[in-house]
Amino acid sequence: MPQYKAPLRDMQFVLHELLNAEEHYAKLPDFQGNVSRELVDQYLEAAADFCENELSPLNQVGDREGCTWNDGVVTTPTGFKEAYQKYIELGFPSLSAEEQYGGQALPNSLGIAISEMVGSSNWAWGMYPGLSHGAVRTLEHHGSDEQKNTYLPNLVSGVWTGTMCLTESHAGSDLGIIRTKAEPNADGSYAISGEKIFISAGEHDMAENIIHIVLARLPGAPKGTKGISLFIVPKFNVNADGSIGERNAVRCGSIEHKMGIHGNATCVINFDQAKGYLIGPENRGLNCMFTFMNTARIGTAVQGLAASESSFQGALTYAKERLAMRSLSGPKAPEKEADPIIVHPAVRNMLLTQKAFAEGGRALVYLLAQYADIVEKGETEEERKFADNILSLLTPIAKAFLTETGSESAKHGVQVFGGHGFISEHGMEQIVRDTRIACLYEGTTEIQALDLLGRKVLQTQGAMLRDFTKIIHKFVEANKDNAAMKEFVEPLAALNKEWGDLTMQIGMRAMQNPDEVGAAAVDYLYFAGYITLAYLWARMALVAQEKLAEGTTDVDFYNAKVTTARFYFKKILPRVRSHVEVIVGGLDPLMSLDAEHFAF
């Protein structure tokens, strides 16, 4: 099993050198003077130690043992519960929560960096505390004072965990057709009845209470998404003094037998007139839930990054040690019976692809996290609105593109190992299985693509897209006379312009037939993802070149940055051409065959 090693040097590069985290925090009133580079690095180092020494050794244990269900009770794999207690002791659950509820009031973007390490070392374990962050955010933004005082202190400390209970067996991602009911009780609470499926961490033995955030319908509610309300439904009711009360009518009916993430319990949760409490206004539950869902989608993007990083680490170590054949240009290790496979171009292509996706994905996720900081803590309404627009545009790109490239990276990890990658003991096939779900939950790639092209781009008449392409344009203009950046700036400028032109073409076709949006959406998302990472790789190359020109002693690190950026632009970015051709192909090839003529 690959032993995870936190990539602290690259994380610090992205945070401090690329994104100027200390300067970013200094501009936010809540963090001015409170969040130094030293403080950030201290938290990163503590998290790295925990992830390397506590979580990584449990990763294969969780996969092998899985969770067990017995009459509604779920037992987690060996060591999971103990690791969670250490996580609480280290204070990680409370990192970015409000101080008045026991939080440390540190930036959420710092928490995202820690989440990356947790996910890379043991994603199945990380989902238990991970879902709680969204529950905390939802209550902070939409809960009443009484609800906050009742639930937040224990959620923030990690003594309790949270879930999001959205979908049902007949609904999938179409939440407008959910059937779970909420009947008013005389005491102001509600009786929640229904069944929710695919509830990650919905039942377990790691915390004394689980707070479910549940979508349900009130009597007489409008049909569709405009008739959904949001409720708090605790596993155990909470007494007036905050202590644990009697068991609520919430039960885990079963756990799913899955392709991967075996260490996390994916539950069917049954509510049988369970006591619940309305969050926010009636019939506005989906609006409130978006706080949770956006947090979860960024978290899922982190899973894609984690897959690229963990598979790269395993593949790189193996490629340096494994001997097979000789280099076509002559022996590179003549003293050995064969050359290490890292000398072969085909192997290097896979390794560099993993590296480009991991480091590019890290830059994208951390950039997103900084925009999320501004949305929550920005000084002016103008700053918050602009950040929200950029975040709205980039979130579906990050969620879908990074999980798809993470899945690709995981496949490359198995391929580098050859036949040994297919064997469980090496742990590479586990990454493939664990990662595949990330392309599905929190909205499939196809749904994210429709959200990006249909809602975020076309419905805003391109306004959100222009906000971002202007950022790229300014970067290009600022560096157009820099000879060392020519190889990055020129193709980036051309693609940035093409992005707008291609969007206009799709929009014109969609005016004749709206299905043209669906035909183009997935390839449009890939196109957007490759350009977004190209922009970030160009920025990283610029920072590295400047450091080298200053005479840094860390020459190897910065040279590797420039070299990887060059690889991305020469070997990865040209993929956009195939996506453009598919988009130009339009709707007709997809719809010409009548459904009844599909045959098997």
XYZ file of C-alpha atoms in Angstrom:
600
model
C 0.000 0.000 0.000
C 1.466 3.432 -0.870
C 2.635 5.226 2.263
C 1.285 8.739 2.005
C 3.743 11.605 2.360
C 2.187 15.050 2.610
C 3.476 17.265 -0.253
C 4.139 20.168 2.116
C 6.628 21.897 -0.155
C 4.159 22.123 -3.006
C 1.270 23.051 -0.724
C 3.358 25.912 0.677
C 4.315 26.960 -2.847
C 0.663 27.245 -3.875
C -0.496 28.944 -0.690
C 2.379 31.345 -0.118
C 4.051 31.937 -3.473
C 1.274 31.512 -6.014
C -1.764 32.716 -4.050
C -0.043 34.924 -1.425
C -2.176 33.527 1.401
C -0.858 35.866 4.102
C -1.700 38.903 1.960
C -5.080 37.401 1.117
C -5.943 36.972 4.799
C -4.719 40.478 5.634
C -7.379 41.898 3.280
C -10.208 40.152 5.113
C -11.293 42.048 8.255
C -11.892 38.916 10.341
C -8.380 37.612 9.743
C -6.251 40.770 9.673
C -3.152 40.232 11.775
C -4.402 36.834 12.969
C -3.284 34.465 10.232
C 0.425 34.497 9.521
C 2.459 32.260 7.260
C 3.996 30.707 10.348
C 0.580 29.824 11.765
C -0.559 28.295 8.473
C 2.580 26.162 8.243
C 2.206 24.982 11.843
C -1.278 23.660 11.120
C -0.143 22.051 7.868
C 2.737 20.288 9.615
C 0.489 19.016 12.414
C -2.037 17.722 9.895
C 0.709 16.105 7.828
C 1.970 14.204 10.865
C -1.544 13.005 11.708
C -2.339 11.947 8.139
C 0.963 10.191 7.522
C 1.103 8.316 10.818
C -2.527 7.786 11.821
C -4.716 7.800 8.712
C -2.530 6.374 5.960
C -1.903 3.063 7.812
C -5.683 2.633 8.184
C -6.497 3.189 4.514
C -6.095 -0.412 3.405
C -7.559 -1.657 6.695
C -10.766 0.228 5.947
C -10.900 -1.138 2.423
C -10.335 -4.716 3.554
C -12.661 -4.763 6.573
C -15.337 -2.320 5.463
C -18.210 -1.353 7.725
C -20.570 -3.863 9.261
C -24.332 -3.470 9.825
C -26.244 -5.333 12.502
C -29.878 -4.477 13.250
C -29.420 -0.786 12.485
C -26.038 -0.475 14.206
C -22.956 0.269 12.084
C -19.431 -0.579 13.230
C -16.520 1.134 11.495
C -13.207 -0.594 10.645
C -10.466 -1.227 13.160
C -8.740 1.956 14.267
C -11.195 4.412 12.719
C -12.847 5.380 15.992
C -9.523 5.885 17.779
C -8.159 8.005 14.927
C -11.272 10.171 15.089
C -10.709 10.848 18.779
C -7.152 11.984 18.018
C -8.536 14.209 15.249
C -10.824 15.852 17.816
C -7.981 16.248 20.314
C -5.914 18.050 17.671
C -8.763 20.541 17.199
C -9.200 20.032 13.470
C -13.043 19.847 13.471
C -13.297 23.351 14.970
C -10.745 25.003 12.698
C -12.937 27.373 10.669
C -16.085 27.546 12.811
C -17.229 30.636 14.699
C -15.581 31.304 18.071
C -18.842 31.745 19.944
C -19.645 28.080 19.305
C -16.171 26.803 20.179
C -14.539 27.286 16.800
C -11.099 28.727 16.089
C -12.421 31.186 13.476
C -9.580 30.420 11.066
C -10.049 30.633 7.301
C -11.923 27.869 5.542
C -9.179 27.853 2.922
C -6.749 26.541 5.543
C -9.236 23.800 6.325
C -9.363 22.858 2.623
C -5.590 22.314 2.589
C -5.902 20.031 5.593
C -8.811 18.223 3.915
C -6.548 17.478 0.984
C -4.107 15.645 3.236
C -6.907 13.761 4.979
C -8.413 12.731 1.648
C -5.121 11.678 0.090
C -4.204 9.538 3.074
C -7.617 7.961 3.758
C -10.643 9.303 1.920
C -13.153 6.855 3.403
C -12.229 7.938 6.940
C -12.194 11.601 5.965
C -15.843 11.499 4.923
C -16.983 11.083 8.531
C -15.817 14.516 9.730
C -15.997 15.957 6.207
C -19.797 15.972 6.013
C -19.967 17.752 9.370
C -18.364 20.879 7.925
C -21.306 21.352 5.568
C -23.805 20.843 8.409
C -21.985 23.474 10.469
C -21.973 25.919 7.549
C -25.696 25.392 6.931
C -26.580 26.058 10.562
C -24.257 29.058 10.775
C -25.936 30.654 7.766
C -29.556 29.581 8.144
C -30.198 28.243 11.644
C -32.023 30.156 14.363
C -30.106 31.279 17.448
C -31.714 28.475 19.427
C -30.688 25.894 16.815
C -27.150 27.226 16.718
C -26.815 27.099 20.487
C -28.277 23.602 20.610
C -26.303 21.919 17.846
C -23.232 23.902 16.863
C -21.013 23.513 19.960
C -20.936 19.707 19.704
C -20.791 19.679 15.897
C -17.936 22.175 15.967
C -15.979 20.197 18.561
C -16.534 16.977 16.637
C -18.322 15.256 19.514
C -21.278 15.014 17.110
C -21.116 14.576 13.341
C -23.470 15.728 10.599
C -24.894 14.410 7.355
C -26.829 15.666 4.359
C -29.943 13.624 3.535
C -31.051 14.623 0.067
C -31.921 11.952 -2.419
C -34.352 9.048 -2.528
C -34.367 5.841 -4.539
C -36.734 7.140 -7.214
C -35.229 10.630 -7.407
C -31.466 10.465 -7.831
C -30.263 14.002 -8.530
C -33.782 15.234 -9.352
C -34.594 16.566 -5.889
C -37.784 18.168 -7.135
C -39.550 14.782 -6.942
C -38.581 13.713 -3.408
C -41.443 12.324 -1.267
C -40.214 12.562 2.332
C -42.904 14.321 4.363
C -42.803 16.767 7.262
C -46.016 17.040 9.319
C -46.273 19.883 11.877
C -46.393 18.886 15.559
C -48.190 20.869 18.252
C -44.894 21.824 19.919
C -43.520 23.539 16.813
C -41.421 20.588 15.700
C -42.198 18.362 12.699
C -42.723 14.647 12.198
C -40.396 13.550 9.405
C -41.296 10.391 7.482
C -39.561 8.886 4.481
C -36.502 7.041 3.273
C -33.217 8.580 2.145
C -30.500 6.679 0.313
C -26.763 7.092 -0.325
C -26.243 8.860 3.009
C -22.491 8.957 3.562
C -21.541 8.551 7.239
C -25.255 8.268 7.990
C -24.680 5.818 10.836
C -21.478 4.898 12.671
C -19.869 4.374 16.074
C -17.395 7.270 16.019
C -19.550 10.020 17.568
C -22.197 10.073 20.286
C -24.828 11.759 18.095
C -25.430 12.311 14.383
C -27.271 15.414 13.192
C -29.054 14.803 9.904
C -29.837 17.746 7.637
C -32.904 16.537 5.731
C -34.938 17.720 2.749
C -38.686 17.086 3.068
C -42.066 18.441 1.953
C -44.606 20.234 4.119
C -48.351 19.580 3.614
C -49.655 21.523 0.637
C -46.178 22.500 -0.535
C -45.802 23.430 -4.215
C -44.572 20.704 -6.522
C -40.957 20.612 -7.634
C -37.959 22.264 -6.055
C -39.996 25.264 -4.907
C -41.819 23.080 -2.395
C -38.885 21.618 -0.475
C -38.046 22.554 3.109
C -34.962 21.804 5.196
C -34.945 20.189 8.642
C -32.604 19.235 11.462
C -33.259 15.637 12.523
C -30.938 14.330 15.276
C -30.256 10.638 15.799
C -30.765 11.278 19.503
C -33.025 14.095 20.603
C -31.313 16.855 22.538
C -32.580 17.945 25.953
C -33.054 21.595 26.889
C -29.752 21.573 28.787
C -27.901 20.273 25.714
C -27.543 16.711 26.969
C -28.407 13.631 24.932
C -32.054 12.616 25.201
C -34.087 9.691 23.963
C -33.481 7.977 20.647
C -35.262 9.646 17.749
C -37.253 7.606 15.216
C -34.290 7.512 12.835
C -32.877 4.160 11.805
C -30.253 2.875 9.410
C -32.100 0.305 7.311
C -28.979 -1.023 5.606
C -25.577 -0.068 4.248
C -24.609 -0.325 0.607
C -22.127 -2.860 -0.761
C -20.015 -0.664 -2.977
C -17.233 -0.559 -5.533
C -15.015 1.475 -3.202
C -14.742 3.662 -0.070
C -15.565 0.536 1.914
C -14.441 2.157 5.160
C -17.265 4.693 4.969
C -20.842 3.679 5.702
C -23.165 4.605 2.830
C -26.567 4.239 4.439
C -30.247 3.879 3.784
C -31.827 6.044 6.501
C -35.468 5.585 7.460
C -37.408 8.352 9.205
C -40.605 7.147 10.920
C -42.240 10.306 12.239
C -38.871 11.387 13.552
C -38.782 14.706 15.367
C -37.284 17.433 13.208
C -36.899 21.195 13.233
C -37.317 23.579 10.310
C -34.196 25.420 9.140
C -34.894 28.715 7.413
C -38.176 29.619 5.661
C -40.759 27.070 4.544
C -40.310 25.798 0.970
C -36.854 27.380 0.732
C -34.937 24.291 1.768
C -33.052 23.852 -1.461
C -31.773 27.423 -1.274
C -30.507 26.787 2.249
C -29.079 23.419 1.234
C -26.918 25.040 -1.438
C -24.671 26.218 1.405
C -24.136 22.561 2.217
C -23.979 21.408 -1.400
C -21.397 23.973 -2.519
C -19.196 23.005 0.435
C -19.634 19.357 -0.496
C -18.825 19.982 -4.176
C -15.576 21.711 -3.316
C -14.861 18.812 -0.988
C -15.480 16.383 -3.833
C -13.088 18.350 -6.045
C -10.546 17.767 -3.288
C -11.142 14.041 -3.708
C -10.141 14.302 -7.353
C -6.976 16.147 -6.344
C -6.333 13.547 -3.629
C -6.631 10.707 -6.131
C -4.112 12.320 -8.474
C -1.691 12.951 -5.599
C -1.913 9.537 -3.929
C -1.734 7.581 -7.193
C 1.213 9.715 -8.324
C 3.085 9.057 -5.106
C 2.619 5.298 -5.393
C 3.464 5.190 -9.104
C 6.550 7.413 -8.793
C 8.090 5.333 -6.016
C 7.489 2.142 -7.983
C 8.768 3.557 -11.277
C 12.086 4.513 -9.684
C 12.588 1.025 -8.253
C 11.071 -1.344 -10.801
C 13.558 -2.675 -13.375
C 12.299 -3.689 -16.827
C 13.916 -3.592 -20.276
C 16.499 -1.142 -21.507
C 16.049 2.392 -22.710
C 15.803 2.555 -26.501
C 18.569 5.167 -26.522
C 20.934 2.950 -24.552
C 21.233 1.609 -20.977
C 20.661 4.172 -18.254
C 21.636 1.845 -15.400
C 24.284 -0.403 -16.966
C 25.320 -1.799 -13.610
C 21.833 -3.309 -13.213
C 20.150 -6.116 -15.119
C 17.593 -3.674 -16.567
C 16.725 0.019 -16.386
C 14.244 1.540 -13.930
C 10.998 1.966 -15.818
C 10.998 5.716 -15.147
C 13.452 6.094 -18.043
C 10.824 4.965 -20.579
C 8.885 7.799 -22.294
C 5.537 6.030 -21.972
C 5.949 5.688 -18.206
C 7.126 9.281 -17.892
C 4.041 10.408 -19.796
C 1.792 8.761 -17.221
C 3.779 10.090 -14.260
C 3.907 13.634 -15.591
C 0.185 13.526 -16.346
C -0.475 12.560 -12.729
C 1.891 15.263 -11.493
C 0.337 17.933 -13.736
C -3.175 17.059 -12.595
C -2.215 16.853 -8.907
C -0.311 20.129 -8.759
C -2.650 21.945 -11.145
C -5.644 20.614 -9.235
C -4.128 21.811 -5.964
C -3.786 25.314 -7.368
C -7.411 25.296 -8.550
C -8.869 23.993 -5.280
C -6.872 26.438 -3.159
C -7.862 29.310 -5.466
C -11.502 28.303 -5.073
C -11.090 28.202 -1.308
C -9.747 31.743 -1.287
C -12.737 32.978 -3.282
C -14.951 31.189 -0.746
C -13.147 33.107 2.015
C -14.006 36.365 0.266
C -17.651 35.377 -0.215
C -17.947 34.797 3.533
C -15.599 37.428 4.919
C -15.022 40.031 2.183
C -15.016 43.670 3.270
C -17.351 45.072 0.617
C -20.468 43.837 -1.112
C -18.762 44.359 -4.456
C -15.867 42.089 -3.472
C -18.214 39.426 -2.156
C -20.403 39.521 -5.263
C -17.478 39.246 -7.659
C -15.970 36.370 -5.662
C -19.338 34.613 -5.621
C -19.585 34.867 -9.410
C -16.119 33.394 -9.898
C -16.854 30.668 -7.359
C -20.161 29.861 -9.042
C -18.433 29.456 -12.399
C -15.413 27.491 -11.180
C -17.125 25.118 -8.731
C -18.713 22.839 -11.376
C -15.446 22.914 -13.335
C -13.419 21.947 -10.285
C -15.854 19.284 -9.104
C -16.255 17.530 -12.445
C -12.897 18.130 -14.123
C -10.742 17.306 -11.104
C -12.659 14.134 -10.298
C -12.430 12.957 -13.906
C -8.704 13.723 -14.072
C -8.312 12.119 -10.645
C -9.935 8.985 -12.024
C -7.585 9.119 -15.003
C -4.583 9.542 -12.704
C -5.690 6.562 -10.628
C -5.860 4.463 -13.794
C -2.339 5.568 -14.722
C -1.173 4.497 -11.269
C -2.348 0.943 -11.898
C -0.844 1.010 -15.387
C 2.609 2.040 -14.149
C 2.596 -0.975 -11.825
C 1.566 -3.256 -14.680
C 0.156 -6.573 -13.443
C 1.152 -5.697 -9.900
C -1.238 -2.726 -10.045
C -4.108 -5.187 -10.371
C -3.132 -6.865 -7.089
C -4.780 -5.569 -3.933
C -1.690 -5.637 -1.721
C -0.124 -2.691 -3.582
C -3.160 -0.472 -3.010
C -3.233 1.113 -6.457
C -6.473 -0.547 -7.546
C -8.109 0.687 -4.334
C -7.491 4.276 -5.442
C -9.289 3.517 -8.722
C -12.286 2.072 -6.881
C -12.414 4.722 -4.173
C -12.154 7.560 -6.665
C -14.807 6.464 -9.126
C -17.661 7.620 -6.883
C -16.329 11.180 -6.943
C -17.420 11.506 -10.571
C -20.949 10.595 -9.497
C -21.933 12.067 -6.152
C -22.712 15.735 -5.548
C -23.930 15.747 -9.138
C -22.454 13.640 -11.934
C -20.024 15.106 -14.430
C -22.899 15.448 -16.876
C -25.036 17.375 -14.381
C -22.127 19.641 -13.470
C -21.569 20.278 -17.164
C -25.195 21.321 -17.659
C -24.938 23.566 -14.611
C -21.787 25.192 -16.010
C -22.914 25.770 -19.582
C -26.654 26.171 -19.088
C -26.996 28.018 -15.800
C -23.664 29.687 -15.099
C -22.730 30.710 -18.644
C -25.744 30.950 -20.982
C -28.357 32.019 -18.416
C -26.104 34.893 -17.334
C -25.528 35.859 -21.002
C -21.879 35.023 -20.469
C -21.394 37.511 -17.617
C -19.869 35.004 -15.190
C -17.602 33.633 -17.890
C -16.399 37.106 -18.854
C -15.494 37.815 -15.236
C -13.054 34.926 -15.364
C -11.780 35.281 -18.927
C -10.945 38.923 -18.100
C -8.711 37.672 -15.294
C -6.918 35.414 -17.763
C -6.718 38.263 -20.305
C -5.098 40.585 -17.763
C -2.514 37.940 -16.932
C -1.765 37.432 -20.618
C -1.447 41.162 -21.260
C 0.858 41.627 -18.273
C 3.242 38.963 -19.588
C 2.997 39.294 -23.372
C 6.433 40.912 -23.611
C 8.117 38.363 -21.342
C 10.104 36.157 -23.728
C 10.412 33.370 -21.162
C 6.613 33.182 -20.900
C 5.866 33.208 -24.621
C 5.376 29.442 -24.839
C 2.644 29.686 -22.202
C 1.061 33.059 -22.857
C 0.451 32.754 -26.599
C -1.556 29.508 -26.552
C -3.381 30.637 -23.414
C -4.410 33.901 -25.077
C -5.695 32.089 -28.160
C -7.715 29.581 -26.147
C -9.125 32.274 -23.886
C -10.500 34.067 -26.947
C -11.759 30.791 -28.409
C -13.619 30.112 -25.165
C -15.803 33.153 -25.754
C -16.279 32.421 -29.464
C -17.207 28.794 -28.823
C -19.704 29.838 -26.158
C -21.381 32.215 -28.590
C -21.667 29.481 -31.221
C -23.333 27.112 -28.768
C -25.669 29.865 -27.590
C -26.787 30.605 -31.139
C -27.532 26.937 -31.809
C -29.350 26.602 -28.481
C -31.727 29.390 -29.507
C -32.939 27.071 -32.275
C -32.953 23.913 -30.130
C -32.232 23.925 -26.366
C -30.988 20.316 -26.568
C -27.857 21.698 -28.223
C -26.774 22.706 -24.691
C -26.933 19.096 -23.528
C -25.064 17.922 -26.602
C -22.181 20.317 -25.997
C -22.069 20.506 -22.199
C -19.642 17.742 -21.213
C -17.058 18.598 -23.849
C -17.498 22.270 -22.988
C -16.697 21.475 -19.358
C -13.549 19.587 -20.329
C -12.547 22.461 -22.600
C -13.070 24.879 -19.695
C -11.171 22.637 -17.295
C -8.094 22.310 -19.490
C -7.938 26.085 -20.043
C -8.450 26.834 -16.352
C -5.546 24.568 -15.409
C -3.481 26.070 -18.242
C -3.970 29.520 -16.724
C -2.845 28.261 -13.324
C 0.126 26.368 -14.762
C 1.193 29.521 -16.601
C 1.005 31.435 -13.335
C 3.021 28.765 -11.557
C 5.638 28.810 -14.313
C 5.957 32.593 -13.948
C 6.485 32.354 -10.175
C 9.085 29.623 -10.673
C 10.938 31.591 -13.348
C 11.052 34.642 -11.094
C 12.435 32.597 -8.209
C 15.118 31.097 -10.440
C 16.051 34.561 -11.717
C 16.411 35.761 -8.122
C 19.003 33.070 -7.469
C 17.008 30.676 -5.278
C 18.813 27.718 -3.749
C 15.760 25.511 -4.365
C 16.656 25.163 -8.034
C 15.376 21.621 -8.552
C 11.892 22.413 -7.257
C 11.397 25.477 -9.447
C 12.904 23.842 -12.521
C 10.454 20.987 -12.047
C 7.619 23.516 -11.967
C 8.618 25.065 -15.284
C 9.211 21.649 -16.847
C 5.830 20.334 -15.700
C 4.116 23.469 -17.000
C 5.800 22.891 -20.356
C 4.643 19.266 -20.342
C 1.080 20.384 -19.594
C 1.023 22.871 -22.458
C 2.657 20.501 -24.966
C 1.129 17.156 -24.040
C -2.112 17.776 -22.129
C -3.571 21.065 -23.339
C -3.863 19.921 -27.002
C -6.699 17.657 -25.851
C -8.970 20.700 -26.166
C -8.958 20.298 -29.943
C -10.871 17.010 -29.787
C -13.441 18.564 -27.458
C -13.952 21.477 -29.831
C -14.530 19.065 -32.711
C -17.131 17.161 -30.691
C -18.911 20.401 -29.779
C -18.939 21.494 -33.430
C -20.461 18.101 -34.303
C -23.663 19.297 -32.639
C -26.845 17.532 -31.629
C -27.858 15.603 -34.747
C -25.488 12.607 -34.386
C -26.894 12.007 -30.891
C -30.593 12.215 -31.728
C -30.855 10.733 -35.235
C -31.356 7.174 -33.989
C -34.847 6.553 -32.588
C -34.853 5.197 -29.047
C -36.662 2.012 -30.104
C -33.856 1.257 -32.571
C -31.232 1.023 -29.849
C -30.694 -2.729 -29.755
C -28.714 -5.386 -27.924
